[in-house]
Amino acid sequence: MFQWINRKENVKYILCFRPLYGAAVGIAICLLQILCQRLEFGQTCFALVGAAIPVLMSGGIYLSGFMNTSETLTVGLYEKAGLHEKAGCKDKNAGAADGSATGTYRLIAAMTFYLLYAGGLAVIRGDSQLVLLGLGFVISRALHGMAFLWFPAAEKGKSTRADFSLVLKRTLRIILSVILALCFCTCIMIEPIMGMLEALLSMWIWTYYYYMSKKIFGGVTEESAGYFLVLCELAAVLFVGMFGKAFL
């Protein structure tokens, strides 16, 4: 009776609606900026509260994937360098509960994300910056959905994505590609140089995500997809904030 709420079964249908959710996040941040300006709450309030909005609106699911994947990548670097045991990480699967160092990687990743995100928002003031930032949420979620359609899946049991029929996959690819193209064109129309660079930046991160997920996980997983989404949005806010502050 309630099979329709099963996320694994319905992920194939919600991929094309995720960009709309990104638009909602962007609108919420824009409204927050207007509120902070009219009530004179200040840019610091906007930055600190605004950094929490994407996490609160998603329930933290993408940030959780970012934290877990960051931990996996960090532990892998320690092991490759032969420093894993020196760092007190004798059990790479251990968490913070037993006092091992691996649990701290997740916390460091979350704190770094929040500080960098708030720092990027702190220098966003212009209307064009806000629009580019809002479009960044749509772009990241369009690419997030496209990764499930173009990139190889991880081994069975590690990936939660649904099986797509050829017709459905083709339809979703067209829809998401059109949304992405419209966002890129809009960014370029608003600020030609910044818009082009924002598009190139997001595509570069998407390419990095492809090679990273294939090498580390054998393909796309839900957690690695969350890692990409958070990384893409973090890069967008830093780029729009700092580049816009310097050149607009």
PDB file of C-alpha atoms in Angstrom:
ATOM      1  CA  MET A   1       0.000   0.000   0.000  1.00  0.00           C
ATOM      2  CA  PHE A   2       2.824   2.355   0.872  1.00  0.00           C
ATOM      3  CA  GLN A   3       5.335   1.160  -1.706  1.00  0.00           C
ATOM      4  CA  TRP A   4       5.185   4.550  -3.406  1.00  0.00           C
ATOM      5  CA  ILE A   5       7.108   6.137  -0.543  1.00  0.00           C
ATOM      6  CA  ASN A   6      10.000   3.698  -0.945  1.00  0.00           C
ATOM      7  CA  ARG A   7      12.880   5.915  -1.955  1.00  0.00           C
ATOM      8  CA  LYS A   8      14.781   3.149  -3.725  1.00  0.00           C
ATOM      9  CA  GLU A   9      11.835   2.498  -6.020  1.00  0.00           C
ATOM     10  CA  ASN A  10      10.952   6.113  -6.682  1.00  0.00           C
ATOM     11  CA  VAL A  11      14.435   7.590  -7.094  1.00  0.00           C
ATOM     12  CA  LYS A  12      14.012   7.075 -10.833  1.00  0.00           C
ATOM     13  CA  TYR A  13      11.032   9.458 -10.791  1.00  0.00           C
ATOM     14  CA  ILE A  14      12.379  12.153  -8.475  1.00  0.00           C
ATOM     15  CA  LEU A  15      15.688  12.766 -10.219  1.00  0.00           C
ATOM     16  CA  CYS A  16      14.182  15.371 -12.534  1.00  0.00           C
ATOM     17  CA  PHE A  17      12.536  17.172  -9.589  1.00  0.00           C
ATOM     18  CA  ARG A  18      15.691  17.583  -7.519  1.00  0.00           C
ATOM     19  CA  PRO A  19      16.702  20.768  -9.385  1.00  0.00           C
ATOM     20  CA  LEU A  20      13.389  22.283  -8.258  1.00  0.00           C
ATOM     21  CA  TYR A  21      14.350  21.504  -4.691  1.00  0.00           C
ATOM     22  CA  GLY A  22      17.659  23.245  -5.338  1.00  0.00           C
ATOM     23  CA  ALA A  23      15.731  26.279  -6.546  1.00  0.00           C
ATOM     24  CA  ALA A  24      13.763  26.249  -3.270  1.00  0.00           C
ATOM     25  CA  VAL A  25      17.023  26.286  -1.287  1.00  0.00           C
ATOM     26  CA  GLY A  26      18.312  29.199  -3.369  1.00  0.00           C
ATOM     27  CA  ILE A  27      15.076  31.149  -2.870  1.00  0.00           C
ATOM     28  CA  ALA A  28      15.250  30.552   0.887  1.00  0.00           C
ATOM     29  CA  ILE A  29      18.777  31.972   1.043  1.00  0.00           C
ATOM     30  CA  CYS A  30      17.767  34.979  -1.074  1.00  0.00           C
ATOM     31  CA  LEU A  31      14.809  35.661   1.228  1.00  0.00           C
ATOM     32  CA  LEU A  32      17.107  35.400   4.225  1.00  0.00           C
ATOM     33  CA  GLN A  33      19.417  38.006   2.712  1.00  0.00           C
ATOM     34  CA  ILE A  34      16.479  40.373   2.109  1.00  0.00           C
ATOM     35  CA  LEU A  35      15.275  39.818   5.690  1.00  0.00           C
ATOM     36  CA  CYS A  36      18.714  40.470   7.158  1.00  0.00           C
ATOM     37  CA  GLN A  37      19.068  43.681   5.137  1.00  0.00           C
ATOM     38  CA  ARG A  38      15.656  45.094   5.999  1.00  0.00           C
ATOM     39  CA  LEU A  39      15.849  44.236   9.690  1.00  0.00           C
ATOM     40  CA  GLU A  40      19.540  45.162   9.876  1.00  0.00           C
ATOM     41  CA  PHE A  41      20.612  41.805  11.281  1.00  0.00           C
ATOM     42  CA  GLY A  42      23.935  42.151   9.501  1.00  0.00           C
ATOM     43  CA  GLN A  43      25.967  40.053   7.100  1.00  0.00           C
ATOM     44  CA  THR A  44      27.332  37.836   9.860  1.00  0.00           C
ATOM     45  CA  CYS A  45      23.831  36.658  10.731  1.00  0.00           C
ATOM     46  CA  PHE A  46      23.108  35.999   7.071  1.00  0.00           C
ATOM     47  CA  ALA A  47      26.311  33.988   6.672  1.00  0.00           C
ATOM     48  CA  LEU A  48      25.901  31.821   9.774  1.00  0.00           C
ATOM     49  CA  VAL A  49      22.185  31.124   9.339  1.00  0.00           C
ATOM     50  CA  GLY A  50      22.456  30.810   5.568  1.00  0.00           C
ATOM     51  CA  ALA A  51      25.146  28.151   5.872  1.00  0.00           C
ATOM     52  CA  ALA A  52      22.707  26.021   7.863  1.00  0.00           C
ATOM     53  CA  ILE A  53      19.770  26.367   5.450  1.00  0.00           C
ATOM     54  CA  PRO A  54      20.872  23.733   2.857  1.00  0.00           C
ATOM     55  CA  VAL A  55      21.576  21.263   5.672  1.00  0.00           C
ATOM     56  CA  LEU A  56      18.294  21.904   7.466  1.00  0.00           C
ATOM     57  CA  MET A  57      16.220  21.707   4.289  1.00  0.00           C
ATOM     58  CA  SER A  58      17.773  18.365   3.299  1.00  0.00           C
ATOM     59  CA  GLY A  59      17.683  16.880   6.781  1.00  0.00           C
ATOM     60  CA  GLY A  60      21.457  16.543   6.713  1.00  0.00           C
ATOM     61  CA  ILE A  61      21.442  13.527   4.388  1.00  0.00           C
ATOM     62  CA  TYR A  62      23.864  15.041   1.873  1.00  0.00           C
ATOM     63  CA  LEU A  63      26.164  16.378   4.577  1.00  0.00           C
ATOM     64  CA  SER A  64      26.232  12.912   6.141  1.00  0.00           C
ATOM     65  CA  GLY A  65      27.384  11.475   2.818  1.00  0.00           C
ATOM     66  CA  PHE A  66      29.999  14.212   2.562  1.00  0.00           C
ATOM     67  CA  MET A  67      31.307  13.409   6.042  1.00  0.00           C
ATOM     68  CA  ASN A  68      31.432   9.650   5.470  1.00  0.00           C
ATOM     69  CA  THR A  69      33.121   9.964   2.082  1.00  0.00           C
ATOM     70  CA  SER A  70      35.608  12.529   3.409  1.00  0.00           C
ATOM     71  CA  GLU A  71      36.486  10.100   6.183  1.00  0.00           C
ATOM     72  CA  THR A  72      37.007   7.281   3.674  1.00  0.00           C
ATOM     73  CA  LEU A  73      39.238   9.445   1.487  1.00  0.00           C
ATOM     74  CA  THR A  74      41.259  10.726   4.459  1.00  0.00           C
ATOM     75  CA  VAL A  75      41.827   7.283   5.927  1.00  0.00           C
ATOM     76  CA  GLY A  76      42.839   6.059   2.479  1.00  0.00           C
ATOM     77  CA  LEU A  77      45.460   8.821   2.209  1.00  0.00           C
ATOM     78  CA  TYR A  78      46.844   7.961   5.641  1.00  0.00           C
ATOM     79  CA  GLU A  79      47.076   4.278   4.723  1.00  0.00           C
ATOM     80  CA  LYS A  80      48.735   5.075   1.403  1.00  0.00           C
ATOM     81  CA  ALA A  81      51.314   7.226   3.180  1.00  0.00           C
ATOM     82  CA  GLY A  82      51.839   4.604   5.873  1.00  0.00           C
ATOM     83  CA  LEU A  83      50.706   7.009   8.589  1.00  0.00           C
ATOM     84  CA  HIS A  84      47.476   5.295   9.588  1.00  0.00           C
ATOM     85  CA  GLU A  85      48.763   3.576  12.713  1.00  0.00           C
ATOM     86  CA  LYS A  86      50.876   6.606  13.679  1.00  0.00           C
ATOM     87  CA  ALA A  87      47.685   8.677  13.700  1.00  0.00           C
ATOM     88  CA  GLY A  88      46.124   6.232  16.155  1.00  0.00           C
ATOM     89  CA  CYS A  89      43.836   4.650  13.539  1.00  0.00           C
ATOM     90  CA  LYS A  90      44.566   0.977  14.040  1.00  0.00           C
ATOM     91  CA  ASP A  91      40.987   0.129  13.132  1.00  0.00           C
ATOM     92  CA  LYS A  92      39.911   2.139  10.109  1.00  0.00           C
ATOM     93  CA  ASN A  93      36.279   1.194  10.713  1.00  0.00           C
ATOM     94  CA  ALA A  94      36.269   2.455  14.255  1.00  0.00           C
ATOM     95  CA  GLY A  95      34.340   5.575  15.139  1.00  0.00           C
ATOM     96  CA  ALA A  96      34.715   8.377  17.586  1.00  0.00           C
ATOM     97  CA  ALA A  97      32.988   6.336  20.281  1.00  0.00           C
ATOM     98  CA  ASP A  98      36.134   4.303  20.956  1.00  0.00           C
ATOM     99  CA  GLY A  99      38.427   7.314  20.877  1.00  0.00           C
ATOM    100  CA  SER A 100      40.100   6.482  17.571  1.00  0.00           C
ATOM    101  CA  ALA A 101      41.181   9.219  15.198  1.00  0.00           C
ATOM    102  CA  THR A 102      38.935   8.160  12.351  1.00  0.00           C
ATOM    103  CA  GLY A 103      35.837   9.496  14.049  1.00  0.00           C
ATOM    104  CA  THR A 104      37.383  12.948  14.151  1.00  0.00           C
ATOM    105  CA  TYR A 105      37.679  13.077  10.360  1.00  0.00           C
ATOM    106  CA  ARG A 106      33.914  13.313  10.021  1.00  0.00           C
ATOM    107  CA  LEU A 107      33.778  16.155  12.539  1.00  0.00           C
ATOM    108  CA  ILE A 108      36.644  17.991  10.852  1.00  0.00           C
ATOM    109  CA  ALA A 109      34.932  17.649   7.459  1.00  0.00           C
ATOM    110  CA  ALA A 110      31.653  19.058   8.805  1.00  0.00           C
ATOM    111  CA  MET A 111      33.332  21.950  10.627  1.00  0.00           C
ATOM    112  CA  THR A 112      35.462  22.818   7.606  1.00  0.00           C
ATOM    113  CA  PHE A 113      32.403  22.789   5.355  1.00  0.00           C
ATOM    114  CA  TYR A 114      30.419  25.067   7.648  1.00  0.00           C
ATOM    115  CA  LEU A 115      33.230  27.582   8.170  1.00  0.00           C
ATOM    116  CA  LEU A 116      34.063  27.794   4.467  1.00  0.00           C
ATOM    117  CA  TYR A 117      30.394  28.019   3.496  1.00  0.00           C
ATOM    118  CA  ALA A 118      29.725  30.789   6.011  1.00  0.00           C
ATOM    119  CA  GLY A 119      32.860  32.583   4.849  1.00  0.00           C
ATOM    120  CA  GLY A 120      31.645  32.504   1.258  1.00  0.00           C
ATOM    121  CA  LEU A 121      28.201  33.800   2.185  1.00  0.00           C
ATOM    122  CA  ALA A 122      29.735  36.602   4.251  1.00  0.00           C
ATOM    123  CA  VAL A 123      30.996  38.346   1.111  1.00  0.00           C
ATOM    124  CA  ILE A 124      27.828  37.891  -0.968  1.00  0.00           C
ATOM    125  CA  ARG A 125      25.863  41.127  -1.151  1.00  0.00           C
ATOM    126  CA  GLY A 126      24.994  41.952  -4.751  1.00  0.00           C
ATOM    127  CA  ASP A 127      21.804  40.822  -6.452  1.00  0.00           C
ATOM    128  CA  SER A 128      23.734  39.185  -9.285  1.00  0.00           C
ATOM    129  CA  GLN A 129      25.767  37.204  -6.750  1.00  0.00           C
ATOM    130  CA  LEU A 130      22.601  35.951  -5.075  1.00  0.00           C
ATOM    131  CA  VAL A 131      21.086  34.885  -8.397  1.00  0.00           C
ATOM    132  CA  LEU A 132      24.264  33.056  -9.421  1.00  0.00           C
ATOM    133  CA  LEU A 133      24.339  31.358  -6.028  1.00  0.00           C
ATOM    134  CA  GLY A 134      20.698  30.312  -6.354  1.00  0.00           C
ATOM    135  CA  LEU A 135      21.353  28.885  -9.813  1.00  0.00           C
ATOM    136  CA  GLY A 136      24.296  27.001  -8.324  1.00  0.00           C
ATOM    137  CA  PHE A 137      21.894  24.955  -6.191  1.00  0.00           C
ATOM    138  CA  VAL A 138      19.914  24.002  -9.297  1.00  0.00           C
ATOM    139  CA  ILE A 139      23.087  23.142 -11.229  1.00  0.00           C
ATOM    140  CA  SER A 140      24.486  20.950  -8.455  1.00  0.00           C
ATOM    141  CA  ARG A 141      21.274  18.953  -8.155  1.00  0.00           C
ATOM    142  CA  ALA A 142      20.929  18.564 -11.906  1.00  0.00           C
ATOM    143  CA  LEU A 143      24.466  17.157 -12.053  1.00  0.00           C
ATOM    144  CA  HIS A 144      23.711  15.042  -8.985  1.00  0.00           C
ATOM    145  CA  GLY A 145      20.848  13.396 -10.841  1.00  0.00           C
ATOM    146  CA  MET A 146      22.818  13.086 -14.073  1.00  0.00           C
ATOM    147  CA  ALA A 147      25.549  11.185 -12.235  1.00  0.00           C
ATOM    148  CA  PHE A 148      23.055   8.402 -11.511  1.00  0.00           C
ATOM    149  CA  LEU A 149      22.210   8.237 -15.203  1.00  0.00           C
ATOM    150  CA  TRP A 150      25.663   8.472 -16.791  1.00  0.00           C
ATOM    151  CA  PHE A 151      28.156   7.179 -14.244  1.00  0.00           C
ATOM    152  CA  PRO A 152      28.659   3.484 -13.471  1.00  0.00           C
ATOM    153  CA  ALA A 153      26.975   2.114 -10.377  1.00  0.00           C
ATOM    154  CA  ALA A 154      28.924   0.712  -7.463  1.00  0.00           C
ATOM    155  CA  GLU A 155      28.878  -2.975  -6.713  1.00  0.00           C
ATOM    156  CA  LYS A 156      25.497  -4.412  -5.879  1.00  0.00           C
ATOM    157  CA  GLY A 157      24.694  -3.804  -2.260  1.00  0.00           C
ATOM    158  CA  LYS A 158      26.738  -0.600  -2.090  1.00  0.00           C
ATOM    159  CA  SER A 159      24.561   1.473  -4.401  1.00  0.00           C
ATOM    160  CA  THR A 160      20.956   2.366  -3.657  1.00  0.00           C
ATOM    161  CA  ARG A 161      20.035   3.652  -7.062  1.00  0.00           C
ATOM    162  CA  ALA A 162      17.138   2.112  -8.918  1.00  0.00           C
ATOM    163  CA  ASP A 163      17.291   0.224 -12.193  1.00  0.00           C
ATOM    164  CA  PHE A 164      16.351   2.474 -15.101  1.00  0.00           C
ATOM    165  CA  SER A 165      14.738   1.336 -18.281  1.00  0.00           C
ATOM    166  CA  LEU A 166      16.399   2.559 -21.469  1.00  0.00           C
ATOM    167  CA  VAL A 167      13.452   4.812 -22.350  1.00  0.00           C
ATOM    168  CA  LEU A 168      13.200   6.318 -18.875  1.00  0.00           C
ATOM    169  CA  LYS A 169      16.938   6.863 -18.669  1.00  0.00           C
ATOM    170  CA  ARG A 170      16.910   8.657 -22.020  1.00  0.00           C
ATOM    171  CA  THR A 171      13.971  10.831 -20.959  1.00  0.00           C
ATOM    172  CA  LEU A 172      15.568  11.806 -17.659  1.00  0.00           C
ATOM    173  CA  ARG A 173      18.853  12.585 -19.391  1.00  0.00           C
ATOM    174  CA  ILE A 174      17.093  14.957 -21.777  1.00  0.00           C
ATOM    175  CA  ILE A 175      15.160  16.696 -18.990  1.00  0.00           C
ATOM    176  CA  LEU A 176      18.197  17.190 -16.765  1.00  0.00           C
ATOM    177  CA  SER A 177      20.392  18.243 -19.684  1.00  0.00           C
ATOM    178  CA  VAL A 178      17.863  20.909 -20.693  1.00  0.00           C
ATOM    179  CA  ILE A 179      17.647  22.185 -17.105  1.00  0.00           C
ATOM    180  CA  LEU A 180      21.430  22.300 -16.866  1.00  0.00           C
ATOM    181  CA  ALA A 181      21.801  24.091 -20.201  1.00  0.00           C
ATOM    182  CA  LEU A 182      19.190  26.688 -19.201  1.00  0.00           C
ATOM    183  CA  CYS A 183      21.004  27.324 -15.923  1.00  0.00           C
ATOM    184  CA  PHE A 184      24.351  27.736 -17.678  1.00  0.00           C
ATOM    185  CA  CYS A 185      22.861  30.113 -20.244  1.00  0.00           C
ATOM    186  CA  THR A 186      21.173  32.157 -17.513  1.00  0.00           C
ATOM    187  CA  CYS A 187      24.419  32.423 -15.551  1.00  0.00           C
ATOM    188  CA  ILE A 188      26.272  33.633 -18.644  1.00  0.00           C
ATOM    189  CA  MET A 189      23.535  36.167 -19.430  1.00  0.00           C
ATOM    190  CA  ILE A 190      23.683  37.608 -15.901  1.00  0.00           C
ATOM    191  CA  GLU A 191      27.488  37.835 -15.678  1.00  0.00           C
ATOM    192  CA  PRO A 192      29.276  36.494 -18.789  1.00  0.00           C
ATOM    193  CA  ILE A 193      32.682  35.823 -17.233  1.00  0.00           C
ATOM    194  CA  MET A 194      31.473  34.670 -13.852  1.00  0.00           C
ATOM    195  CA  GLY A 195      28.686  32.615 -15.404  1.00  0.00           C
ATOM    196  CA  MET A 196      31.070  30.811 -17.723  1.00  0.00           C
ATOM    197  CA  LEU A 197      33.555  30.149 -14.935  1.00  0.00           C
ATOM    198  CA  GLU A 198      30.820  28.875 -12.611  1.00  0.00           C
ATOM    199  CA  ALA A 199      29.673  26.449 -15.316  1.00  0.00           C
ATOM    200  CA  LEU A 200      33.238  25.247 -15.925  1.00  0.00           C
ATOM    201  CA  LEU A 201      33.845  24.885 -12.187  1.00  0.00           C
ATOM    202  CA  SER A 202      30.763  22.733 -11.650  1.00  0.00           C
ATOM    203  CA  MET A 203      31.629  20.526 -14.625  1.00  0.00           C
ATOM    204  CA  TRP A 204      35.202  20.135 -13.386  1.00  0.00           C
ATOM    205  CA  ILE A 205      33.955  18.964  -9.972  1.00  0.00           C
ATOM    206  CA  TRP A 206      31.515  16.606 -11.711  1.00  0.00           C
ATOM    207  CA  THR A 207      34.423  15.127 -13.711  1.00  0.00           C
ATOM    208  CA  TYR A 208      36.528  14.781 -10.563  1.00  0.00           C
ATOM    209  CA  TYR A 209      33.602  13.029  -8.877  1.00  0.00           C
ATOM    210  CA  TYR A 210      33.370  10.544 -11.747  1.00  0.00           C
ATOM    211  CA  TYR A 211      36.998   9.457 -11.481  1.00  0.00           C
ATOM    212  CA  MET A 212      37.039   9.525  -7.689  1.00  0.00           C
ATOM    213  CA  SER A 213      33.881   7.443  -7.245  1.00  0.00           C
ATOM    214  CA  LYS A 214      35.012   4.952  -9.874  1.00  0.00           C
ATOM    215  CA  LYS A 215      38.448   4.541  -8.331  1.00  0.00           C
ATOM    216  CA  ILE A 216      37.490   4.488  -4.640  1.00  0.00           C
ATOM    217  CA  PHE A 217      34.005   2.940  -4.640  1.00  0.00           C
ATOM    218  CA  GLY A 218      33.788   1.241  -8.021  1.00  0.00           C
ATOM    219  CA  GLY A 219      30.969   3.591  -9.044  1.00  0.00           C
ATOM    220  CA  VAL A 220      28.286   5.898  -7.714  1.00  0.00           C
ATOM    221  CA  THR A 221      26.924   5.378  -4.218  1.00  0.00           C
ATOM    222  CA  GLU A 222      24.395   7.454  -2.334  1.00  0.00           C
ATOM    223  CA  GLU A 223      27.037   8.664   0.106  1.00  0.00           C
ATOM    224  CA  SER A 224      29.524   9.629  -2.602  1.00  0.00           C
ATOM    225  CA  ALA A 225      26.699  11.457  -4.417  1.00  0.00           C
ATOM    226  CA  GLY A 226      26.099  13.465  -1.244  1.00  0.00           C
ATOM    227  CA  TYR A 227      29.804  14.228  -1.147  1.00  0.00           C
ATOM    228  CA  PHE A 228      29.665  15.582  -4.685  1.00  0.00           C
ATOM    229  CA  LEU A 229      26.578  17.699  -4.007  1.00  0.00           C
ATOM    230  CA  VAL A 230      28.044  19.345  -0.911  1.00  0.00           C
ATOM    231  CA  LEU A 231      31.417  19.865  -2.589  1.00  0.00           C
ATOM    232  CA  CYS A 232      29.807  21.398  -5.682  1.00  0.00           C
ATOM    233  CA  GLU A 233      27.661  23.799  -3.658  1.00  0.00           C
ATOM    234  CA  LEU A 234      30.582  24.735  -1.412  1.00  0.00           C
ATOM    235  CA  ALA A 235      32.727  25.528  -4.459  1.00  0.00           C
ATOM    236  CA  ALA A 236      29.886  27.613  -5.924  1.00  0.00           C
ATOM    237  CA  VAL A 237      29.396  29.760  -2.839  1.00  0.00           C
ATOM    238  CA  LEU A 238      33.138  30.338  -2.434  1.00  0.00           C
ATOM    239  CA  PHE A 239      33.533  31.214  -6.102  1.00  0.00           C
ATOM    240  CA  VAL A 240      30.502  33.496  -6.272  1.00  0.00           C
ATOM    241  CA  GLY A 241      31.422  35.166  -2.993  1.00  0.00           C
ATOM    242  CA  MET A 242      35.138  35.750  -3.453  1.00  0.00           C
ATOM    243  CA  PHE A 243      35.232  36.249  -7.238  1.00  0.00           C
ATOM    244  CA  GLY A 244      32.209  38.509  -7.077  1.00  0.00           C
ATOM    245  CA  LYS A 245      33.712  40.508  -4.209  1.00  0.00           C
ATOM    246  CA  ALA A 246      36.910  41.027  -6.188  1.00  0.00           C
ATOM    247  CA  PHE A 247      35.510  41.853  -9.613  1.00  0.00           C
ATOM    248  CA  LEU A 248      31.882  43.016  -9.304  1.00  0.00           C
TER     249      LEU A 248
END
